Amino acid sequence: MRVLPSGSTALLVELDDLEEVLALYSALKDHAPPGVLDLVPAARTLLVVTDPSRRSLDSVEAVLRDTTPRRGERTAGELVEIPVRYDGEDLPGLAETLGWGVDELVRRHTEDEWTVAFCGFAPGFGYMTSASRSWQVPRRPSPRTKVPAGAVALAGEFSGVYPRESPGGWQLIGRTDVQVFDLDRDPPALLSPGTRVRFVEVGR
Amino acid sequence: MTARRTVTVLEPGPLTTIQDAGRLGRAALGIGRSGACDRRSYRLANRLVGNPEDAAVLEVTFGGLVLRADHDVLVALTGAHCPGTPHNGPTRLRKGDVLRLPAPSTGLRTYVALRGGVAVEPVLGSRSRDMLSGIGPPVVAAGTCLPLGEPTGEVPGVEVAPVPAPPGDLLVVRVTSGPRRDWFEPSMWSRLVSQEYVASSDSNRVCVRLEGEPLERSRTGELPSEGMVRGALQVPPSGVPVLFLADHPVTGGYPVIAYVVDDDVDACAQLRPGQRVRFTEGRR
């Protein structure tokens, strides 16, 4: 664990990999130490946002170093199924780039179990990684100015579902009718760190 | 039961939003804190009318707000001073009174606290409008009738709080090392804390964009996205840092060389386009 300075109100904890991030996040999220206002897990880091008037950064750091990470969370999260119509604009080109063909790409995407590693970019946007293989997908050379809500996409080691229309540089492989972020639902975000996801093909 | 007290916005000016202390505890879902950009002025405005410190107020960007009191109401303005308006103290508006905010003499954002607080429906635990994600009460428009909550605390016996006005010229703020200072040569740190930057007109509640001499990275490659808080000086490929304010994204993919000390971020929220700013090394 490396603790990096992040201003007068936060600490950035750098860890070896995503598993370690999730393990530390799981240990802290239900019983946040006093003075901790928010936690932001990401690919290799966990940002701990504090209220320095309640507890000094040094003492929060000491608590973090004493925390026992809760390992094995990857298989413990709730499982969500997301039906996908695999008709994304980038699907044929990407399948060719990866040397798989469309059938193979769809098979791999639906066979893998994905886990939400962290959220960001937009409310409800979950960065999912595959438990069974490492994906390496190039981003589009130039981002689209408009990606529709419900677009299912790939980039780097991640898969994601766009919660609402936004710009985006990920490769679009399909779309879903599932609303991943809905303010009229409690909780509004369908995907949160640790949630497991299976994509189910419902057409092309 | 008496009817709910209200005020009506006749003109919103360039941008008026409802803000409170922000949304906490949801960053892991990609939902940022948002809230008042200049928190110190925001808290003061509430205190002056006897509101809880986290009550919702109006954040007025570069004046222009015209407000009508539909009932008697105690009001306090803080932050950027709009000439001709009462500032940093409580004032009573009578039913039918109209409050006009001309463009401020210095600073950018004026906070208008109304006794009882702006009582629109909270969204995910907060009445703050997050301009990046679009969450929260809509941007205030002409004709918006704003309900006020029931007054709670005592009104303090203060006429005017002694608060310095935002500087009209060079603003100097303290910075400390960010998590990715080592992505830059030591000479780039000197460059960061020696030059004067200029706030760009492209700034908003998400960030203050700066103009200045670029900082060069000493390492190539991409940074995996990581969490950030307000005050982050993130360095995009252009090399010119971007300073995150209240509506910043929860995570970012560019290295953060430094953080503006949290207390000084409030002053940065008052930077006007074209205003100069210098960073000086401070202590965490």
Tab-separated table of C-alpha atoms in Angstrom, chain A:
chain	number	residue	atom	x	y	z
A	1	MET	CA	0.000	0.000	0.000
A	2	ARG	CA	1.378	3.375	-1.031
A	3	VAL	CA	-0.367	6.433	0.330
A	4	LEU	CA	0.013	9.442	-1.971
A	5	PRO	CA	-0.774	13.058	-1.054
A	6	SER	CA	-4.020	14.340	-2.512
A	7	GLY	CA	-4.475	17.787	-1.079
A	8	SER	CA	-5.547	18.857	2.384
A	9	THR	CA	-8.731	16.748	2.492
A	10	ALA	CA	-7.959	13.413	0.804
A	11	LEU	CA	-5.511	10.528	0.565
A	12	LEU	CA	-4.895	8.443	-2.541
A	13	VAL	CA	-4.069	4.837	-1.722
A	14	GLU	CA	-2.230	3.077	-4.531
A	15	LEU	CA	-2.477	-0.712	-4.638
A	16	ASP	CA	-1.049	-3.472	-6.804
A	17	ASP	CA	-4.185	-4.358	-8.705
A	18	LEU	CA	-7.931	-4.128	-8.894
A	19	GLU	CA	-8.454	-7.102	-6.553
A	20	GLU	CA	-6.617	-5.247	-3.809
A	21	VAL	CA	-8.586	-2.074	-4.467
A	22	LEU	CA	-11.875	-3.941	-4.152
A	23	ALA	CA	-10.676	-5.755	-1.031
A	24	LEU	CA	-9.771	-2.501	0.755
A	25	TYR	CA	-12.901	-0.742	-0.492
A	26	SER	CA	-15.088	-3.602	0.772
A	27	ALA	CA	-13.449	-3.440	4.175
A	28	LEU	CA	-14.091	0.296	4.477
A	29	LYS	CA	-17.402	0.935	2.750
A	30	ASP	CA	-19.824	-0.411	5.332
A	31	HIS	CA	-18.028	0.967	8.369
A	32	ALA	CA	-16.198	4.044	7.170
A	33	PRO	CA	-13.827	5.274	9.868
A	34	PRO	CA	-14.898	8.546	11.568
A	35	GLY	CA	-13.963	11.572	9.506
A	36	VAL	CA	-14.140	9.677	6.196
A	37	LEU	CA	-16.736	11.302	3.936
A	38	ASP	CA	-16.404	9.366	0.717
A	39	LEU	CA	-14.502	6.586	-1.040
A	40	VAL	CA	-13.641	6.455	-4.745
A	41	PRO	CA	-12.326	3.089	-5.929
A	42	ALA	CA	-10.597	3.097	-9.325
A	43	ALA	CA	-8.409	0.752	-11.359
A	44	ARG	CA	-5.330	0.836	-9.102
A	45	THR	CA	-6.262	3.324	-6.422
A	46	LEU	CA	-8.734	4.100	-3.670
A	47	LEU	CA	-9.322	7.782	-2.934
A	48	VAL	CA	-10.311	8.419	0.675
A	49	VAL	CA	-12.064	11.774	1.112
A	50	THR	CA	-11.972	13.089	4.664
A	51	ASP	CA	-13.228	15.930	6.821
A	52	PRO	CA	-9.973	17.222	8.336
A	53	SER	CA	-11.898	19.167	10.988
A	54	ARG	CA	-13.050	15.828	12.413
A	55	ARG	CA	-9.911	13.775	11.970
A	56	SER	CA	-6.395	14.548	10.749
A	57	LEU	CA	-5.122	13.048	7.516
A	58	ASP	CA	-2.303	11.368	9.460
A	59	SER	CA	-4.713	9.608	11.757
A	60	VAL	CA	-6.922	8.507	8.831
A	61	GLU	CA	-3.791	7.149	7.165
A	62	ALA	CA	-2.960	5.169	10.316
A	63	VAL	CA	-6.471	3.655	10.275
A	64	LEU	CA	-6.085	2.695	6.603
A	65	ARG	CA	-2.789	0.963	7.290
A	66	ASP	CA	-4.432	-1.007	10.100
A	67	THR	CA	-7.403	-2.078	7.983
A	68	THR	CA	-7.558	-5.726	6.986
A	69	PRO	CA	-8.645	-5.937	3.343
A	70	ARG	CA	-11.689	-8.114	2.727
A	71	ARG	CA	-10.523	-10.433	-0.028
A	72	GLY	CA	-12.594	-12.659	-2.287
A	73	GLU	CA	-15.238	-9.986	-2.863
A	74	ARG	CA	-15.118	-10.580	-6.581
A	75	THR	CA	-17.433	-13.578	-6.354
A	76	ALA	CA	-19.655	-12.210	-3.592
A	77	GLY	CA	-21.443	-9.360	-5.363
A	78	GLU	CA	-25.006	-9.377	-6.611
A	79	LEU	CA	-25.431	-10.823	-10.134
A	80	VAL	CA	-27.200	-8.670	-12.720
A	81	GLU	CA	-28.167	-9.820	-16.219
A	82	ILE	CA	-28.078	-7.276	-19.013
A	83	PRO	CA	-29.849	-8.235	-22.257
A	84	VAL	CA	-27.937	-6.933	-25.275
A	85	ARG	CA	-28.756	-6.581	-28.929
A	86	TYR	CA	-25.346	-6.973	-30.594
A	87	ASP	CA	-25.697	-4.495	-33.425
A	88	GLY	CA	-23.113	-1.894	-32.430
A	89	GLU	CA	-21.552	0.218	-35.152
A	90	ASP	CA	-18.026	-0.775	-34.188
A	91	LEU	CA	-18.724	-4.503	-33.813
A	92	PRO	CA	-17.619	-5.752	-37.268
A	93	GLY	CA	-14.491	-3.578	-37.393
A	94	LEU	CA	-13.480	-4.413	-33.837
A	95	ALA	CA	-14.063	-8.137	-34.355
A	96	GLU	CA	-11.698	-7.946	-37.304
A	97	THR	CA	-9.085	-5.936	-35.401
A	98	LEU	CA	-9.100	-8.503	-32.603
A	99	GLY	CA	-8.925	-11.321	-35.181
A	100	TRP	CA	-11.968	-13.090	-33.759
A	101	GLY	CA	-14.913	-12.477	-36.043
A	102	VAL	CA	-18.266	-11.185	-34.795
A	103	ASP	CA	-19.575	-14.554	-33.522
A	104	GLU	CA	-16.483	-15.140	-31.446
A	105	LEU	CA	-16.496	-11.630	-29.982
A	106	VAL	CA	-20.160	-11.941	-28.966
A	107	ARG	CA	-19.522	-15.413	-27.537
A	108	ARG	CA	-16.651	-14.170	-25.395
A	109	HIS	CA	-18.546	-11.086	-24.247
A	110	THR	CA	-21.571	-13.148	-23.158
A	111	GLU	CA	-19.601	-16.055	-21.722
A	112	ASP	CA	-17.433	-14.004	-19.427
A	113	GLU	CA	-18.538	-12.943	-16.000
A	114	TRP	CA	-17.894	-9.238	-15.583
A	115	THR	CA	-17.403	-7.374	-12.314
A	116	VAL	CA	-17.933	-3.670	-11.783
A	117	ALA	CA	-14.511	-2.482	-10.690
A	118	PHE	CA	-15.412	1.148	-10.181
A	119	CYS	CA	-17.705	3.891	-11.422
A	120	GLY	CA	-16.892	7.248	-12.931
A	121	PHE	CA	-17.137	9.266	-16.125
A	122	ALA	CA	-20.862	9.740	-15.483
A	123	PRO	CA	-23.250	8.764	-12.681
A	124	GLY	CA	-23.964	5.044	-12.977
A	125	PHE	CA	-21.216	4.320	-15.507
A	126	GLY	CA	-19.566	1.117	-14.273
A	127	TYR	CA	-16.116	0.066	-15.461
A	128	MET	CA	-16.427	-3.731	-15.678
A	129	THR	CA	-13.567	-6.182	-15.998
A	130	SER	CA	-13.762	-9.839	-16.946
A	131	ALA	CA	-12.945	-12.407	-14.293
A	132	SER	CA	-11.870	-15.006	-16.843
A	133	ARG	CA	-9.669	-13.244	-19.357
A	134	SER	CA	-7.860	-10.009	-19.979
A	135	TRP	CA	-9.423	-7.929	-22.721
A	136	GLN	CA	-7.272	-5.448	-24.593
A	137	VAL	CA	-9.451	-3.267	-26.771
A	138	PRO	CA	-8.116	-0.127	-28.450
A	139	ARG	CA	-10.145	3.045	-28.056
A	140	ARG	CA	-11.574	4.664	-31.129
A	141	PRO	CA	-9.004	6.998	-32.697
A	142	SER	CA	-11.369	9.938	-32.235
A	143	PRO	CA	-14.242	9.975	-29.751
A	144	ARG	CA	-17.852	10.209	-30.889
A	145	THR	CA	-19.606	13.413	-29.887
A	146	LYS	CA	-22.801	11.436	-29.223
A	147	VAL	CA	-23.071	7.918	-27.864
A	148	PRO	CA	-26.690	6.924	-27.198
A	149	ALA	CA	-27.945	5.880	-23.759
A	150	GLY	CA	-27.852	2.097	-23.365
A	151	ALA	CA	-24.865	1.633	-25.688
A	152	VAL	CA	-22.771	-1.382	-24.663
A	153	ALA	CA	-19.100	-0.725	-25.281
A	154	LEU	CA	-15.522	-1.913	-24.840
A	155	ALA	CA	-12.222	-0.103	-24.242
A	156	GLY	CA	-8.948	-1.285	-22.734
A	157	GLU	CA	-9.688	-4.050	-20.246
A	158	PHE	CA	-13.191	-2.689	-19.599
A	159	SER	CA	-16.761	-3.127	-20.751
A	160	GLY	CA	-19.412	-0.534	-19.927
A	161	VAL	CA	-22.978	0.629	-20.544
A	162	TYR	CA	-23.566	4.352	-21.227
A	163	PRO	CA	-26.154	5.621	-18.692
A	164	ARG	CA	-27.206	8.551	-20.854
A	165	GLU	CA	-26.353	10.158	-24.152
A	166	SER	CA	-22.841	11.536	-23.932
A	167	PRO	CA	-19.613	11.879	-25.894
A	168	GLY	CA	-17.474	8.736	-25.819
A	169	GLY	CA	-14.399	7.086	-27.291
A	170	TRP	CA	-15.266	3.454	-26.556
A	171	GLN	CA	-16.011	0.826	-29.212
A	172	LEU	CA	-19.765	0.279	-29.490
A	173	ILE	CA	-20.731	-3.376	-29.791
A	174	GLY	CA	-24.440	-3.332	-28.918
A	175	ARG	CA	-27.237	-1.761	-26.919
A	176	THR	CA	-29.529	-2.581	-24.040
A	177	ASP	CA	-32.907	-1.317	-22.868
A	178	VAL	CA	-31.832	-1.676	-19.254
A	179	GLN	CA	-31.538	1.693	-17.540
A	180	VAL	CA	-28.294	1.566	-15.620
A	181	PHE	CA	-29.033	4.910	-13.937
A	182	ASP	CA	-32.526	6.007	-12.995
A	183	LEU	CA	-33.157	8.789	-10.479
A	184	ASP	CA	-36.668	7.427	-9.846
A	185	ARG	CA	-35.228	4.155	-8.590
A	186	ASP	CA	-33.622	3.541	-5.199
A	187	PRO	CA	-30.716	3.082	-5.474
A	188	PRO	CA	-30.505	4.931	-8.805
A	189	ALA	CA	-27.366	3.122	-9.976
A	190	LEU	CA	-27.840	-0.498	-11.079
A	191	LEU	CA	-24.097	-1.088	-11.127
A	192	SER	CA	-21.875	-0.385	-8.152
A	193	PRO	CA	-18.345	-1.580	-7.375
A	194	GLY	CA	-18.423	-5.346	-6.831
A	195	THR	CA	-21.654	-5.990	-8.792
A	196	ARG	CA	-21.294	-9.028	-11.111
A	197	VAL	CA	-22.706	-8.780	-14.617
A	198	ARG	CA	-23.641	-11.244	-17.349
A	199	PHE	CA	-24.488	-9.959	-20.806
A	200	VAL	CA	-27.224	-12.002	-22.500
A	201	GLU	CA	-27.660	-11.884	-26.263
A	202	VAL	CA	-31.196	-10.979	-27.384
A	203	GLY	CA	-30.484	-10.447	-31.073
A	204	ARG	CA	-28.103	-8.841	-33.492
